Amino acid sequence: MFKNKVILQILDYYKDLWALSYTSAIAHWDLETYMPQMGASARGEALGRLSVIRQKMFLDQNFVSLLHKAEGIKQMTDQERGVVRILLRSLKYYEKLPSDFIEDFERLTNTATVIWREAKEKNNFKIFEKSLSKIFDMNKQAAEYLGYEDSPYDALLDQYEEGLTSSSVQNFFDGIKSPLQELLNKITTSSKYFKTHPLETAKYDKHKMSELNDKVLKYLWKDFGQNFRLDTSAHPFTTSFSNNDTRITTWYHEQDFGRSLLAVIHEFGHALYDLQSAPELEMTPIGGGSSLVIHESQSRFWENFVGRSGEFISHFKKDFDSVISTSSASRKQLSVGSYHSYFNKVRPSLLRVEADEVTYHFHIMLRFEIERGLIEGRFKISDLREVWNSKMKAYLGIVPKNDSEGVLQDIHWSGGAVGYFPTYSLGTFLGAQWESQIKNLKLKIKNYEQTEQWLEKHIHQYGSTYTLEDLLKKNEMTFNPSVNLKYLEEKYSGLYGF
Ligand code: MG
């Protein structure tokens, strides 16, 4: 795997950088799960200092010259090439963005997240407008520092998915927009369309729900509890400290139990990628996944093709029954069919995180168009609320009544992330391609251990060795959105009877 002397020297030095990232990751995880609120300012300071130390260590002259030396090596293994590729990407970031710019951005986004929370609570975009304006200005500036060919937005997209461009994302959305609109139209005009489902408001017992989540994870992964655990946070996420210590979180709303459960299964998909990354890649820059599109293809694969499946629902039906309080749902509502229609409902809604498999992508298109328009200077932050609402009306036929359900709903911008959203849709579409690969081989997804082995062999073991494009090549695939479109069409025409 790693033989080249220069690479071995790089990897040896890298272990210190890895240790810093490892420590920061634990501090972040703790901040999101168990830290008492008042610990926030010291934690922020510690994390800020750790990132400055990491940058300094990364820019160590000897290390940088080793990296440049490695750049010129012709004969390398795929893993060695992966190490060099990933480290040169970080180097580009550290070298092109001035350190006071990075610091200012860090400070701005730390404060902006607090301001965003207040604005969201008070339902008032005006409170957040100035900060958001600065965040977009600084992102524009970052794009200039980082460089781009066609659009400054390309430089930002590339930060989240290597090589992603505005025009490739635009092509993707152009191709899926009308088929999804037609499908949504057929669903909402079908006689089986429903606007509410009793299970959405059925209350559940939080303690029982958390036991169910554990049981599901144990069912999907026999070492659950040994190399991987579940906790609670304000928003579900996955983090990985090593391939023997991966953490996921979920949330509990005390009703609408599917939100908690599907979040668990979604995050399990992310966790599995890191858990099954080859042990030889531990403590190297390519351990675990770094492509957000590949990562999301894993989480969506488990969420959509396992969590929403009839087989899975039938298996856990009795457990679902016992979680839901009988006073808030009648017996009839607790049938396999009822659970299935609940897990697979399609309905235009205001919040991205609650969106279904069909409408989800309109939420992403809207964000992509807004980000690109702002970065390319086609409209201003002061137009944002109006643009948001008119696009919601055009795509989903509904308009938010207030800013919290509209322009203020996502945390991403307040944290400085512009260019992140498209990876969600691209990953979801790729997830359907993995499912079709597995099906074509006549393997049964519900044979979870076998499915996990397949994913390990074709995706996970490589960690970040390959770019998205190269991983697909290795699997003799190309990105093909028609696979997911066909799956959605077949599934929902069956469910909604058209
Ligand atoms: Mg995800």
Coordinates of C-alpha atoms and ligand atoms in Angstrom, one line a residue:
M1 CA 0.0 0.0 0.0
F2 CA 2.6 2.5 1.1
K3 CA 6.2 1.8 0.0
N4 CA 7.6 5.0 -1.4
K5 CA 10.2 6.6 1.0
V6 CA 8.9 10.1 0.5
I7 CA 5.3 9.0 1.1
L8 CA 6.4 7.1 4.3
Q9 CA 8.1 10.3 5.6
I10 CA 4.9 12.2 4.8
L11 CA 2.8 9.7 6.6
D12 CA 5.1 9.7 9.6
Y13 CA 4.8 13.5 10.0
Y14 CA 1.1 13.4 9.3
K15 CA 0.4 11.3 12.4
D16 CA 0.8 14.5 14.5
L17 CA -1.7 16.3 12.3
W18 CA -4.0 13.4 12.6
A19 CA -3.7 13.5 16.4
L20 CA -4.8 17.1 16.4
S21 CA -7.8 16.4 14.1
Y22 CA -8.7 13.5 16.3
T23 CA -8.7 15.7 19.4
S24 CA -10.7 18.4 17.6
A25 CA -13.2 15.8 16.5
I26 CA -13.8 14.6 20.0
A27 CA -14.2 18.2 21.3
H28 CA -16.7 18.9 18.5
W29 CA -18.7 15.7 19.2
D30 CA -18.8 16.5 22.9
L31 CA -19.8 20.1 22.2
E32 CA -22.8 18.8 20.2
T33 CA -23.8 16.1 22.7
Y34 CA -22.9 16.4 26.4
M35 CA -21.1 19.7 27.0
P36 CA -22.9 22.0 29.4
Q37 CA -24.0 25.2 27.5
M38 CA -21.7 27.5 29.4
G39 CA -18.7 25.6 28.2
A40 CA -19.2 27.0 24.7
S41 CA -16.8 30.0 24.9
A42 CA -13.8 28.0 26.2
R43 CA -14.5 25.2 23.8
G44 CA -14.6 27.7 20.9
E45 CA -11.3 29.2 22.0
A46 CA -9.7 25.7 22.3
L47 CA -10.9 24.6 18.9
G48 CA -9.9 27.8 17.3
R49 CA -6.3 27.5 18.7
L50 CA -6.1 23.8 17.7
S51 CA -7.0 24.8 14.1
V52 CA -4.3 27.5 14.1
I53 CA -1.7 25.0 15.5
R54 CA -2.8 22.5 12.8
Q55 CA -2.3 25.1 10.0
K56 CA 1.1 26.0 11.3
M57 CA 2.2 22.4 11.5
F58 CA 0.8 21.7 8.1
L59 CA 2.8 24.6 6.6
D60 CA 6.0 23.4 8.2
Q61 CA 8.7 24.0 5.5
N62 CA 10.0 20.4 5.5
F63 CA 6.5 19.0 5.3
V64 CA 5.6 21.3 2.4
S65 CA 8.8 20.5 0.5
L66 CA 8.1 16.7 1.0
L67 CA 4.6 17.3 -0.5
H68 CA 6.1 19.1 -3.5
K69 CA 8.6 16.3 -3.9
A70 CA 5.8 13.8 -3.8
E71 CA 4.0 15.7 -6.5
G72 CA 6.7 14.8 -9.0
I73 CA 6.9 11.1 -8.3
K74 CA 5.7 9.1 -11.3
Q75 CA 5.4 5.6 -9.9
M76 CA 2.9 5.4 -7.0
T77 CA 0.3 3.0 -5.7
D78 CA -3.3 4.3 -5.9
Q79 CA -3.2 4.8 -2.1
E80 CA 0.0 6.8 -2.3
R81 CA -1.5 8.9 -5.1
G82 CA -4.6 9.4 -2.9
V83 CA -2.5 10.7 0.0
V84 CA -0.7 13.2 -2.2
R85 CA -4.0 14.4 -3.8
I86 CA -5.7 14.9 -0.5
L87 CA -2.8 16.7 1.1
L88 CA -2.2 19.0 -1.9
R89 CA -5.9 20.0 -1.7
S90 CA -5.4 21.1 2.0
L91 CA -2.1 22.8 1.1
K92 CA -3.8 24.8 -1.7
Y93 CA -6.4 26.0 0.9
Y94 CA -3.8 27.0 3.5
E95 CA -1.5 28.6 0.9
K96 CA -4.0 30.5 -1.0
L97 CA -6.2 31.8 1.8
P98 CA -4.2 34.4 3.9
S99 CA -4.2 33.3 7.6
D100 CA -5.9 36.5 8.8
F101 CA -8.6 35.8 6.3
I102 CA -9.1 32.3 7.8
E103 CA -9.2 33.8 11.3
D104 CA -11.6 36.5 10.3
F105 CA -13.9 34.0 8.7
E106 CA -13.7 31.7 11.7
R107 CA -14.7 34.6 14.0
L108 CA -17.4 35.8 11.7
T109 CA -19.1 32.4 11.4
N110 CA -18.8 31.7 15.1
T111 CA -20.8 34.8 15.9
A112 CA -23.1 34.4 12.9
T113 CA -24.3 31.1 14.1
V114 CA -25.4 32.6 17.4
I115 CA -27.1 35.5 15.5
W116 CA -28.8 33.1 13.2
R117 CA -30.2 31.1 16.1
E118 CA -31.6 34.3 17.6
A119 CA -33.1 35.4 14.2
K120 CA -34.6 32.0 13.7
E121 CA -36.2 32.0 17.2
K122 CA -37.6 35.5 16.7
N123 CA -38.6 34.7 13.1
N124 CA -36.9 37.7 11.8
F125 CA -34.5 37.6 8.8
K126 CA -33.5 41.2 9.4
I127 CA -31.5 40.2 12.5
F128 CA -29.3 37.9 10.4
E129 CA -29.2 39.8 7.2
K130 CA -26.0 41.8 7.9
S131 CA -24.0 38.7 9.0
L132 CA -25.2 36.7 6.0
S133 CA -24.2 39.5 3.7
K134 CA -20.7 39.4 5.2
I135 CA -20.6 35.6 4.9
F136 CA -21.4 35.8 1.2
D137 CA -18.9 38.6 0.7
M138 CA -16.2 36.6 2.3
N139 CA -17.1 33.5 0.3
K140 CA -16.8 35.6 -2.9
Q141 CA -13.4 36.8 -1.7
A142 CA -12.4 33.2 -0.9
A143 CA -13.3 32.2 -4.5
E144 CA -11.0 34.9 -5.8
Y145 CA -8.1 33.6 -3.6
L146 CA -8.7 30.0 -4.5
G147 CA -9.1 30.6 -8.2
Y148 CA -11.6 29.3 -10.8
E149 CA -12.2 28.9 -14.5
D150 CA -15.8 29.8 -15.2
S151 CA -17.7 30.9 -12.2
P152 CA -16.5 32.0 -8.7
Y153 CA -19.1 29.5 -7.4
D154 CA -17.0 26.7 -8.9
A155 CA -14.2 27.4 -6.4
L156 CA -16.8 27.1 -3.5
L157 CA -18.4 23.9 -4.8
D158 CA -14.9 22.4 -5.1
Q159 CA -14.3 22.8 -1.4
Y160 CA -17.1 20.3 -0.7
E161 CA -16.8 18.0 -3.7
E162 CA -13.5 17.8 -5.6
G163 CA -13.9 19.1 -9.1
L164 CA -17.7 19.9 -8.9
T165 CA -18.6 22.9 -11.1
S166 CA -21.7 25.1 -11.5
S167 CA -22.3 23.9 -15.0
S168 CA -22.2 20.2 -14.1
V169 CA -24.6 20.8 -11.2
Q170 CA -26.8 22.9 -13.5
N171 CA -26.9 20.1 -16.1
F172 CA -27.9 17.6 -13.4
F173 CA -30.7 19.8 -12.2
D174 CA -31.9 20.6 -15.7
G175 CA -32.1 16.9 -16.3
I176 CA -34.2 16.0 -13.2
K177 CA -36.4 19.0 -12.9
S178 CA -39.2 18.2 -15.3
P179 CA -39.4 14.5 -14.6
L180 CA -39.7 15.2 -10.9
Q181 CA -42.2 18.0 -11.5
E182 CA -44.3 15.6 -13.6
L183 CA -44.1 12.9 -11.0
L184 CA -45.0 15.2 -8.1
N185 CA -47.9 16.4 -10.1
K186 CA -49.2 12.9 -10.7
I187 CA -48.8 12.1 -7.0
T188 CA -50.6 15.2 -5.7
T189 CA -53.5 14.8 -8.1
S190 CA -53.9 11.0 -7.4
S191 CA -56.9 9.8 -5.5
K192 CA -54.6 8.2 -3.0
Y193 CA -52.8 11.4 -2.1
F194 CA -53.1 12.4 1.5
K195 CA -52.3 15.6 3.3
T196 CA -52.0 14.2 6.8
H197 CA -51.1 10.9 8.3
P198 CA -52.1 9.9 11.9
L199 CA -48.6 8.6 12.6
E200 CA -47.1 12.1 12.0
T201 CA -48.9 13.3 15.2
A202 CA -48.8 10.1 17.2
K203 CA -46.8 10.6 20.4
Y204 CA -44.1 8.2 21.4
D205 CA -42.2 7.4 24.5
K206 CA -38.7 8.8 24.2
H207 CA -37.0 6.1 26.3
K208 CA -38.7 3.3 24.3
M209 CA -37.7 5.1 21.1
S210 CA -34.1 5.2 22.0
E211 CA -34.2 1.4 22.8
L212 CA -35.8 0.8 19.4
N213 CA -33.0 2.8 17.7
D214 CA -30.4 0.7 19.6
K215 CA -32.1 -2.5 18.5
V216 CA -32.2 -1.4 14.9
L217 CA -28.5 -0.6 14.9
K218 CA -27.7 -3.9 16.6
Y219 CA -29.7 -5.6 13.8
L220 CA -27.8 -3.7 11.1
W221 CA -24.4 -4.0 12.6
K222 CA -23.5 -6.8 15.1
D223 CA -20.6 -4.8 16.7
F224 CA -22.9 -1.9 17.5
G225 CA -21.8 -0.7 21.0
Q226 CA -18.3 -2.0 20.6
N227 CA -16.9 0.2 17.8
F228 CA -19.8 2.5 17.2
R229 CA -22.4 4.3 19.4
L230 CA -25.5 6.4 19.3
D231 CA -26.2 9.7 21.2
T232 CA -28.6 12.6 21.0
S233 CA -28.0 16.1 19.5
A234 CA -29.9 19.1 18.2
H235 CA -29.3 17.8 14.7
P236 CA -28.3 14.3 13.6
F237 CA -24.7 13.8 12.5
T238 CA -21.9 11.3 12.2
T239 CA -18.3 11.7 13.3
S240 CA -15.5 9.2 13.2
F241 CA -12.4 9.2 15.4
S242 CA -11.0 5.9 14.0
N243 CA -12.4 3.0 12.2
N244 CA -13.0 1.4 15.6
D245 CA -14.7 4.3 17.1
T246 CA -17.5 5.9 15.1
R247 CA -20.3 8.0 16.6
I248 CA -23.7 8.9 15.3
T249 CA -26.5 11.0 16.8
T250 CA -30.2 11.3 16.3
W251 CA -33.0 13.6 17.6
Y252 CA -36.3 13.1 19.4
H253 CA -39.4 15.2 18.9
E254 CA -41.8 13.0 20.9
Q255 CA -44.0 12.6 18.0
D256 CA -43.5 11.5 14.3
F257 CA -41.2 8.6 15.3
G258 CA -40.0 8.1 11.7
R259 CA -37.9 11.2 11.9
S260 CA -35.8 9.8 14.8
L261 CA -35.6 6.3 13.2
L262 CA -34.8 7.4 9.7
A263 CA -32.1 9.7 11.0
V264 CA -30.5 6.8 12.8
I265 CA -30.5 4.7 9.6
H266 CA -29.2 7.6 7.5
E267 CA -26.4 8.2 9.9
F268 CA -25.7 4.5 10.1
G269 CA -24.9 4.7 6.3
H270 CA -22.4 7.4 6.9
A271 CA -20.9 5.5 9.9
L272 CA -20.5 2.3 7.9
Y273 CA -18.3 4.0 5.3
D274 CA -15.8 5.0 8.0
L275 CA -16.1 1.7 10.0
Q276 CA -15.3 -0.4 6.9
S277 CA -12.4 1.8 5.6
A278 CA -9.3 -0.4 5.4
P279 CA -7.4 -0.6 8.7
E280 CA -4.1 0.1 6.8
L281 CA -5.6 3.6 6.1
E282 CA -6.0 4.5 9.7
M283 CA -4.1 7.7 10.8
T284 CA -3.5 8.6 7.1
P285 CA -5.2 11.4 5.2
I286 CA -7.2 8.8 3.2
G287 CA -8.8 6.9 6.1
G288 CA -12.6 7.2 5.9
G289 CA -14.6 9.0 3.2
S290 CA -14.0 12.6 2.2
S291 CA -16.2 12.9 -0.9
L292 CA -19.5 14.3 0.4
V293 CA -21.4 12.9 -2.6
I294 CA -20.1 9.3 -2.0
H295 CA -20.8 9.7 1.7
E296 CA -24.4 10.9 1.2
S297 CA -24.9 8.1 -1.4
Q298 CA -24.2 5.7 1.5
S299 CA -26.5 7.3 4.0
R300 CA -29.4 7.6 1.5
F301 CA -28.9 4.1 0.4
W302 CA -29.6 2.8 3.9
E303 CA -32.3 5.3 4.6
N304 CA -34.3 4.9 1.3
F305 CA -33.7 1.3 0.4
V306 CA -33.6 -0.3 3.8
G307 CA -35.4 2.1 6.3
R308 CA -38.4 2.8 4.0
S309 CA -38.7 -0.8 2.7
G310 CA -41.7 -3.0 3.4
E311 CA -39.3 -5.8 4.6
F312 CA -37.7 -3.6 7.2
I313 CA -41.1 -2.3 8.4
S314 CA -42.6 -5.8 8.7
H315 CA -39.6 -6.9 10.7
F316 CA -39.9 -4.2 13.2
K317 CA -43.6 -3.6 13.2
K318 CA -44.2 -5.0 16.7
D319 CA -41.4 -2.7 18.1
F320 CA -42.9 0.3 16.3
D321 CA -46.3 -0.6 17.9
S322 CA -44.9 -0.6 21.4
V323 CA -43.1 2.7 21.0
I324 CA -46.2 4.6 19.9
S325 CA -48.6 5.4 22.7
T326 CA -51.8 3.7 22.1
S327 CA -53.9 6.7 23.1
S328 CA -52.6 8.7 20.2
A329 CA -53.0 6.1 17.4
S330 CA -55.8 3.6 16.8
R331 CA -55.0 -0.1 16.1
K332 CA -56.0 0.3 12.5
Q333 CA -53.3 2.9 12.1
L334 CA -50.7 0.5 13.3
S335 CA -50.8 -1.9 10.3
V336 CA -47.8 -2.6 8.1
G337 CA -49.6 -0.8 5.2
S338 CA -50.1 2.3 7.3
Y339 CA -46.5 2.4 8.5
H340 CA -45.4 1.9 4.9
S341 CA -47.5 4.8 3.6
Y342 CA -46.3 6.9 6.5
F343 CA -42.6 6.2 5.7
N344 CA -43.1 6.8 2.0
K345 CA -45.4 9.8 1.9
V346 CA -44.8 12.5 -0.7
R347 CA -46.0 16.0 0.0
P348 CA -44.7 19.5 -0.7
S349 CA -43.4 20.9 2.5
L350 CA -41.6 24.0 3.7
L351 CA -38.6 22.4 5.5
R352 CA -35.8 20.6 3.6
V353 CA -35.1 18.2 6.5
E354 CA -38.6 16.9 6.5
A355 CA -38.8 16.6 2.7
D356 CA -39.6 13.2 1.0
E357 CA -37.7 11.4 -1.7
V358 CA -39.4 13.4 -4.5
T359 CA -39.7 17.0 -3.2
Y360 CA -36.3 17.0 -1.5
H361 CA -34.5 17.9 -4.7
F362 CA -36.6 21.1 -5.3
H363 CA -35.3 22.3 -1.9
I364 CA -31.8 21.8 -3.1
M365 CA -32.3 23.3 -6.6
L366 CA -33.7 26.5 -4.9
R367 CA -30.6 26.7 -2.6
F368 CA -28.2 26.1 -5.5
E369 CA -29.8 28.8 -7.7
I370 CA -29.8 31.2 -4.8
E371 CA -26.1 30.6 -3.8
R372 CA -25.0 30.8 -7.4
G373 CA -27.0 33.9 -8.1
L374 CA -25.6 35.6 -5.0
I375 CA -22.0 34.6 -5.7
E376 CA -22.2 35.6 -9.3
G377 CA -23.8 38.9 -8.3
R378 CA -27.2 38.4 -10.0
F379 CA -29.0 39.4 -6.9
K380 CA -28.4 40.7 -3.4
I381 CA -29.0 39.5 0.1
S382 CA -31.7 42.1 0.5
D383 CA -33.7 40.3 -2.3
L384 CA -33.2 36.9 -0.6
R385 CA -36.5 36.5 1.2
E386 CA -38.4 37.4 -2.0
V387 CA -36.4 35.2 -4.2
W388 CA -36.8 32.3 -1.8
N389 CA -40.5 32.6 -1.5
S390 CA -41.1 33.0 -5.2
K391 CA -39.0 29.9 -6.0
M392 CA -40.8 27.9 -3.3
K393 CA -44.1 28.9 -5.0
A394 CA -42.8 27.9 -8.4
Y395 CA -41.3 24.6 -7.4
L396 CA -43.6 23.3 -4.6
G397 CA -46.6 25.6 -4.8
I398 CA -46.3 26.7 -1.2
V399 CA -44.9 29.8 0.5
P400 CA -43.5 30.1 4.0
K401 CA -45.5 32.1 6.5
N402 CA -42.4 33.2 8.3
D403 CA -38.6 33.3 8.0
S404 CA -37.9 30.4 10.2
E405 CA -39.8 28.1 7.8
G406 CA -38.2 29.9 4.9
V407 CA -34.8 31.5 4.4
L408 CA -33.7 30.9 8.0
Q409 CA -34.2 27.2 8.2
D410 CA -30.7 25.8 7.6
I411 CA -27.6 26.2 9.7
H412 CA -25.2 25.9 6.7
W413 CA -24.9 29.5 5.7
S414 CA -24.4 30.7 9.2
G415 CA -21.5 28.4 9.6
G416 CA -20.0 29.8 6.4
A417 CA -20.8 26.9 4.1
V418 CA -21.8 28.0 0.6
G419 CA -21.7 25.3 -2.1
Y420 CA -22.4 22.4 0.2
F421 CA -26.1 21.7 -0.6
P422 CA -25.8 20.2 -4.2
T423 CA -23.9 17.3 -2.7
Y424 CA -27.1 16.2 -0.9
S425 CA -29.0 15.7 -4.2
L426 CA -26.1 14.2 -6.1
G427 CA -25.4 11.8 -3.3
T428 CA -29.1 10.7 -3.1
F429 CA -29.1 10.0 -6.8
L430 CA -25.9 8.0 -6.6
G431 CA -27.4 6.0 -3.7
A432 CA -30.0 4.6 -6.1
Q433 CA -27.2 3.5 -8.5
W434 CA -25.6 1.4 -5.8
E435 CA -28.9 -0.2 -5.1
S436 CA -29.4 -1.0 -8.8
Q437 CA -25.8 -2.5 -8.9
I438 CA -26.6 -4.8 -6.0
K439 CA -30.0 -5.7 -7.5
N440 CA -28.4 -6.5 -10.9
L441 CA -26.2 -9.0 -9.2
K442 CA -29.3 -10.7 -7.7
L443 CA -28.1 -10.0 -4.2
K444 CA -30.7 -9.3 -1.6
I445 CA -30.3 -6.0 0.2
K446 CA -32.1 -7.3 3.2
N447 CA -29.2 -9.8 3.6
Y448 CA -27.5 -6.9 5.5
E449 CA -24.2 -8.6 6.2
Q450 CA -23.8 -9.5 2.5
T451 CA -24.8 -5.9 1.5
E452 CA -22.3 -4.5 3.9
Q453 CA -19.6 -6.7 2.4
W454 CA -20.5 -5.6 -1.1
L455 CA -20.3 -1.9 -0.1
E456 CA -17.0 -2.5 1.7
K457 CA -15.5 -4.2 -1.3
H458 CA -16.6 -1.7 -3.9
I459 CA -16.6 1.6 -1.9
H460 CA -15.7 1.6 1.8
Q461 CA -12.3 -0.2 1.9
Y462 CA -10.8 2.6 -0.3
G463 CA -11.5 5.4 2.2
S464 CA -10.6 8.6 0.3
T465 CA -8.1 6.9 -2.1
Y466 CA -10.2 7.9 -5.2
T467 CA -12.1 10.9 -6.3
L468 CA -15.8 10.4 -7.0
E469 CA -15.1 10.1 -10.7
D470 CA -12.3 7.6 -10.2
L471 CA -14.3 5.4 -7.8
L472 CA -17.1 5.2 -10.3
K473 CA -14.6 4.3 -13.0
K474 CA -13.2 1.6 -10.8
N475 CA -16.7 0.2 -10.5
E476 CA -17.3 0.5 -14.3
M477 CA -20.0 3.1 -13.6
T478 CA -20.8 6.6 -14.7
F479 CA -23.0 9.0 -12.8
N480 CA -26.5 8.4 -14.2
P481 CA -29.5 10.3 -12.7
S482 CA -32.0 8.3 -14.7
V483 CA -31.5 5.3 -12.3
N484 CA -33.0 7.2 -9.4
L485 CA -35.7 8.8 -11.6
K486 CA -36.8 5.4 -12.8
Y487 CA -36.8 4.1 -9.2
L488 CA -39.0 7.0 -8.0
E489 CA -41.4 6.7 -10.9
E490 CA -41.9 2.9 -10.4
K491 CA -42.2 3.1 -6.7
Y492 CA -44.6 6.0 -6.4
S493 CA -46.8 5.1 -9.4
G494 CA -47.3 1.8 -7.5
L495 CA -48.0 3.5 -4.2
Y496 CA -50.2 6.2 -5.5
G497 CA -51.9 4.1 -8.2
F498 CA -51.2 5.8 -11.6
Ligands
MG1 MG -26.1 13.0 5.4

